[in-house]
Tab-separated table of C-alpha atoms in Angstrom:
chain	number	residue	atom	x	y	z
N	974	MET	CA	166.018	-45.422	100.354
N	975	PHE	CA	165.266	-49.122	100.473
N	976	ALA	CA	165.150	-51.801	103.164
N	977	VAL	CA	165.292	-55.578	103.374
N	978	LEU	CA	162.672	-56.906	105.783
N	979	LYS	CA	161.885	-60.394	107.029
N	980	THR	CA	158.384	-61.810	107.495
N	981	GLY	CA	156.822	-65.233	107.148
N	982	GLY	CA	160.245	-66.840	106.798
N	983	LYS	CA	160.994	-64.814	103.638
N	984	GLN	CA	163.004	-61.686	102.869
N	985	TYR	CA	161.733	-58.752	100.796
N	986	LYS	CA	163.563	-55.727	99.377
N	987	VAL	CA	161.126	-52.800	99.512
N	988	GLN	CA	160.871	-49.083	98.839
N	989	SER	CA	158.229	-46.565	99.789
N	990	GLY	CA	155.165	-47.011	97.550
N	991	ASP	CA	155.794	-50.700	96.756
N	992	VAL	CA	152.811	-53.064	96.841
N	993	LEU	CA	153.718	-56.376	98.461
N	994	ARG	CA	152.095	-59.771	99.052
N	995	VAL	CA	153.281	-61.528	102.210
N	996	GLU	CA	152.258	-64.504	104.355
N	997	LYS	CA	148.968	-63.713	106.122
N	998	LEU	CA	149.259	-61.227	108.989
N	999	ALA	CA	146.898	-60.624	111.909
N	1000	ALA	CA	145.559	-57.300	110.629
N	1001	ASP	CA	142.472	-55.882	108.912
N	1002	ALA	CA	142.204	-53.866	105.707
N	1003	GLY	CA	143.055	-50.238	106.456
N	1004	ASP	CA	145.339	-51.011	109.410
N	1005	LYS	CA	148.812	-49.504	109.636
N	1006	ILE	CA	151.486	-51.988	110.691
N	1007	GLN	CA	155.224	-51.968	111.270
N	1008	PHE	CA	157.858	-54.590	110.428
N	1009	ASN	CA	160.657	-54.563	113.000
N	1010	GLU	CA	162.817	-57.382	111.607
N	1011	ILE	CA	164.960	-55.298	109.249
N	1012	LEU	CA	168.058	-56.962	107.833
N	1013	MET	CA	169.389	-53.956	105.900
N	1014	VAL	CA	168.663	-50.301	105.297
N	1015	GLY	CA	170.064	-48.957	102.036
N	1016	GLY	CA	170.618	-45.441	100.749
N	1017	ASP	CA	173.386	-42.852	101.062
N	1018	SER	CA	174.653	-44.558	104.237
N	1019	PRO	CA	173.754	-48.272	104.018
N	1020	VAL	CA	173.467	-50.217	107.266
N	1021	VAL	CA	173.629	-54.000	107.394
N	1022	GLY	CA	172.216	-55.708	110.474
N	1023	SER	CA	173.919	-58.402	112.525
N	1024	PRO	CA	171.451	-59.943	112.073
N	1025	LEU	CA	168.956	-57.046	112.486
N	1026	VAL	CA	169.343	-53.289	112.199
N	1027	ALA	CA	168.650	-51.850	115.655
N	1028	ASP	CA	165.684	-49.449	115.935
N	1029	ALA	CA	164.907	-49.657	112.188
N	1030	ALA	CA	161.476	-50.470	110.787
N	1031	VAL	CA	159.309	-50.547	107.700
N	1032	GLN	CA	155.740	-49.280	107.947
N	1033	ALA	CA	152.908	-50.327	105.648
N	1034	ASP	CA	149.158	-49.998	105.131
N	1035	VAL	CA	147.108	-53.192	104.837
N	1036	ILE	CA	145.174	-53.119	101.566
N	1037	ASP	CA	143.360	-56.455	101.833
N	1038	GLN	CA	143.488	-60.092	102.940
N	1039	ILE	CA	143.679	-62.250	99.805
N	1040	LYS	CA	144.433	-65.772	98.593
N	1041	GLY	CA	147.187	-66.813	96.221
N	1042	ASP	CA	146.726	-68.832	93.040
N	1043	LYS	CA	145.432	-72.363	93.504
N	1044	VAL	CA	148.191	-74.971	93.463
N	1045	ILE	CA	147.315	-78.557	92.485
N	1046	ASN	CA	149.470	-81.330	93.901
N	1047	PHE	CA	149.037	-84.724	92.186
N	1048	VAL	CA	150.071	-87.736	94.254
N	1049	LYS	CA	150.414	-91.221	92.800
N	1050	ARG	CA	151.468	-94.069	95.045
N	1051	ARG	CA	153.653	-96.819	93.629
N	1052	ARG	CA	152.586	-100.423	94.070
N	1053	LYS	CA	149.375	-99.442	95.829
N	1054	HIS	CA	146.891	-100.742	93.250
N	1055	SER	CA	147.240	-97.559	91.177
N	1056	SER	CA	146.014	-95.391	94.049
N	1057	LYS	CA	146.179	-91.699	93.241
N	1058	ARG	CA	144.728	-88.408	94.422
N	1059	THR	CA	144.942	-84.668	93.906
N	1060	LYS	CA	145.157	-82.001	96.579
N	1061	GLY	CA	144.483	-78.302	96.068
N	1062	HIS	CA	145.869	-75.419	98.122
N	1063	ARG	CA	145.499	-71.625	98.082
N	1064	GLN	CA	147.912	-69.744	100.313
N	1065	GLN	CA	146.397	-67.004	102.464
N	1066	LEU	CA	148.193	-63.701	101.915
N	1067	THR	CA	148.110	-60.092	103.043
N	1068	LEU	CA	148.354	-57.318	100.446
N	1069	LEU	CA	150.344	-54.283	101.657
N	1070	ARG	CA	151.502	-50.883	100.473
N	1071	ILE	CA	154.850	-49.743	101.915
N	1072	THR	CA	154.536	-46.220	103.299
N	1073	ASP	CA	157.689	-45.428	105.305
N	1074	ILE	CA	161.190	-46.750	105.937
N	1075	LEU	CA	162.595	-45.763	109.311
N	1076	ALA	CA	166.353	-45.929	109.758
N	1077	SER	CA	165.782	-45.154	113.458
N	1078	GLY	CA	162.990	-44.364	115.899
N	1079	ALA	CA	161.068	-47.619	115.411
N	1080	ASP	CA	160.549	-48.179	119.134
N	1081	ALA	CA	158.891	-44.794	119.578
N	1082	SER	CA	156.704	-44.869	116.454
N	1083	GLY	CA	153.576	-46.153	118.208
N	1084	VAL	CA	152.564	-48.301	115.213
N	1085	LYS	CA	151.558	-51.884	116.007
N	1086	ALA	CA	154.011	-54.590	114.995
N	1087	ALA	CA	153.251	-56.926	112.101
N	1088	VAL	CA	152.382	-60.348	113.533
N	1089	GLY	CA	151.664	-63.603	111.708
N	1090	ALA	CA	148.012	-64.746	111.668
N	1091	GLY	CA	148.855	-67.831	113.780
N	1092	SER	CA	150.869	-65.929	116.385
N	1093	VAL	CA	150.496	-63.540	119.276
N	1094	ALA	CA	153.398	-61.110	119.642
N	1095	GLY	CA	155.449	-63.358	117.396
N	1096	VAL	CA	154.850	-66.547	119.478
N	1097	PRO	CA	152.957	-69.421	117.784
N	1098	VAL	CA	149.554	-69.950	119.407
N	1099	ALA	CA	149.315	-73.226	121.367
N	1100	THR	CA	151.620	-75.077	118.993
N	1101	PRO	CA	153.669	-76.832	121.733
N	1102	LYS	CA	150.526	-77.998	123.560
N	1103	LYS	CA	148.968	-79.329	120.354
N	1104	ALA	CA	152.121	-81.202	119.430
N	1105	ALA	CA	152.369	-82.651	122.932
N	1106	ALA	CA	148.723	-83.714	122.830
N	1107	LYS	CA	149.215	-85.490	119.502
N	1108	LYS	CA	152.265	-87.348	120.773
N	1109	ALA	CA	150.543	-88.311	123.999
N	1110	ALA	CA	147.314	-89.501	122.349
N	1111	PRO	CA	148.568	-92.859	120.979
N	1112	LYS	CA	150.191	-93.766	124.310
N	1113	ALA	CA	147.085	-92.814	126.258
N	1114	ALA	CA	144.871	-94.772	123.879
N	1115	ALA	CA	147.122	-97.827	124.042
N	1116	ALA	CA	147.376	-97.820	127.818
N	1117	GLY	CA	144.032	-99.570	128.347
N	1118	GLY	CA	143.902	-101.440	125.035
N	1119	ASP	CA	144.614	-104.963	123.805
N	1120	ASP	CA	147.827	-106.370	122.395
N	1121	LEU	CA	146.975	-105.961	118.711
N	1122	LYS	CA	150.217	-107.722	117.738
N	1123	LYS	CA	148.329	-110.991	118.384
N	1124	LEU	CA	146.572	-110.404	115.045
N	1125	SER	CA	148.180	-112.079	112.039
N	1126	GLY	CA	150.574	-109.745	110.215
N	1127	VAL	CA	150.512	-107.012	112.885
N	1128	GLY	CA	153.902	-105.966	114.214
N	1129	PRO	CA	154.939	-103.045	116.435
N	1130	ALA	CA	154.891	-100.525	113.546
N	1131	LEU	CA	151.442	-101.517	112.314
N	1132	GLU	CA	150.100	-101.646	115.864
N	1133	LYS	CA	151.321	-98.078	116.352
N	1134	ARG	CA	149.503	-96.960	113.189
N	1135	LEU	CA	146.307	-98.612	114.415
N	1136	HIS	CA	146.645	-96.773	117.736
N	1137	GLU	CA	147.161	-93.483	115.888
N	1138	ASN	CA	143.851	-94.112	114.090
N	1139	GLY	CA	142.036	-94.771	117.380
N	1140	VAL	CA	141.992	-98.587	117.183
N	1141	THR	CA	143.150	-100.083	120.493
N	1142	THR	CA	140.935	-103.122	121.202
N	1143	PHE	CA	139.912	-106.383	119.548
N	1144	ALA	CA	136.264	-105.452	120.129
N	1145	GLN	CA	136.627	-102.421	117.843
N	1146	ILE	CA	138.053	-104.542	115.018
N	1147	ALA	CA	135.429	-107.272	115.547
N	1148	ALA	CA	132.691	-104.662	115.005
N	1149	TRP	CA	134.101	-103.291	111.710
N	1150	THR	CA	131.708	-103.074	108.754
N	1151	GLU	CA	132.711	-103.247	105.081
N	1152	ALA	CA	132.874	-99.459	105.021
N	1153	ASP	CA	135.154	-99.477	108.071
N	1154	VAL	CA	137.438	-102.043	106.426
N	1155	THR	CA	137.680	-99.945	103.235
N	1156	GLU	CA	138.454	-96.786	105.224
N	1157	MET	CA	141.096	-98.509	107.357
N	1158	ASP	CA	142.704	-100.063	104.261
N	1159	GLU	CA	143.293	-96.542	102.946
N	1160	LYS	CA	144.606	-95.233	106.271
N	1161	LEU	CA	147.030	-98.117	106.715
N	1162	SER	CA	148.042	-98.251	103.017
N	1163	PHE	CA	147.746	-102.056	103.062
N	1164	LYS	CA	144.801	-102.633	100.754
N	1165	GLY	CA	143.215	-106.042	101.211
N	1166	ARG	CA	145.354	-107.107	104.173
N	1167	ILE	CA	142.508	-106.966	106.690
N	1168	GLU	CA	140.469	-109.503	104.703
N	1169	ARG	CA	143.458	-111.637	103.664
N	1170	GLU	CA	144.700	-111.993	107.228
N	1171	GLY	CA	141.209	-112.457	108.654
N	1172	TRP	CA	141.565	-109.755	111.288
N	1173	ILE	CA	137.842	-109.490	112.048
N	1174	ALA	CA	137.426	-113.226	112.722
N	1175	GLN	CA	140.618	-113.274	114.795
N	1176	ALA	CA	139.503	-110.184	116.731
N	1177	LYS	CA	136.111	-111.753	117.533
N	1178	ASP	CA	137.857	-114.858	118.847
N	1179	LEU	CA	140.407	-112.899	120.888
N	1180	ALA	CA	137.775	-110.491	122.275
N	1181	SER	CA	135.719	-113.380	123.600
N	1182	LYS	CA	138.602	-114.803	125.636
């Protein structure tokens, strides 16, 4: 008998005894878990879900929490003074051994459901609040700030990017050091503009008015 289960946005065809690597789950090594999102159960009498097979499940033992192979992503920006960088990433995974495929009786098995590491009972933890906070931050920061569009070369889009980086007043810009200018050049992707446009001198003048 085999089954097709869904976890971490991916589908896996499994049989009893298979060793599987999946997106990280909230479980410790040695735990027994159960996948309840079963798309198909195969065998002598195959059952295809619509979309899921009711009361079916796949049970597994957690072998270990591991990391995938390191992936290097090379980024080169065009027309940005040959700016380039590399970023590395290792996906967090859970290593499992499939133990049982249940065509029925999943609800009464008593085995805890497999849940993603960033979720509780399948619901992402605090994601909506975080997203709302990020969207609200620029508006809140700009509410008591200066009109940065008075600076030479600053339009609505660039003003928004400055707000997103915590810059809302002329006084902040007037106090920038060389290190601050270099850092902001990178964040805004407009290398040299701050010095060419004379933002610091303009900001000092505007802040004093």
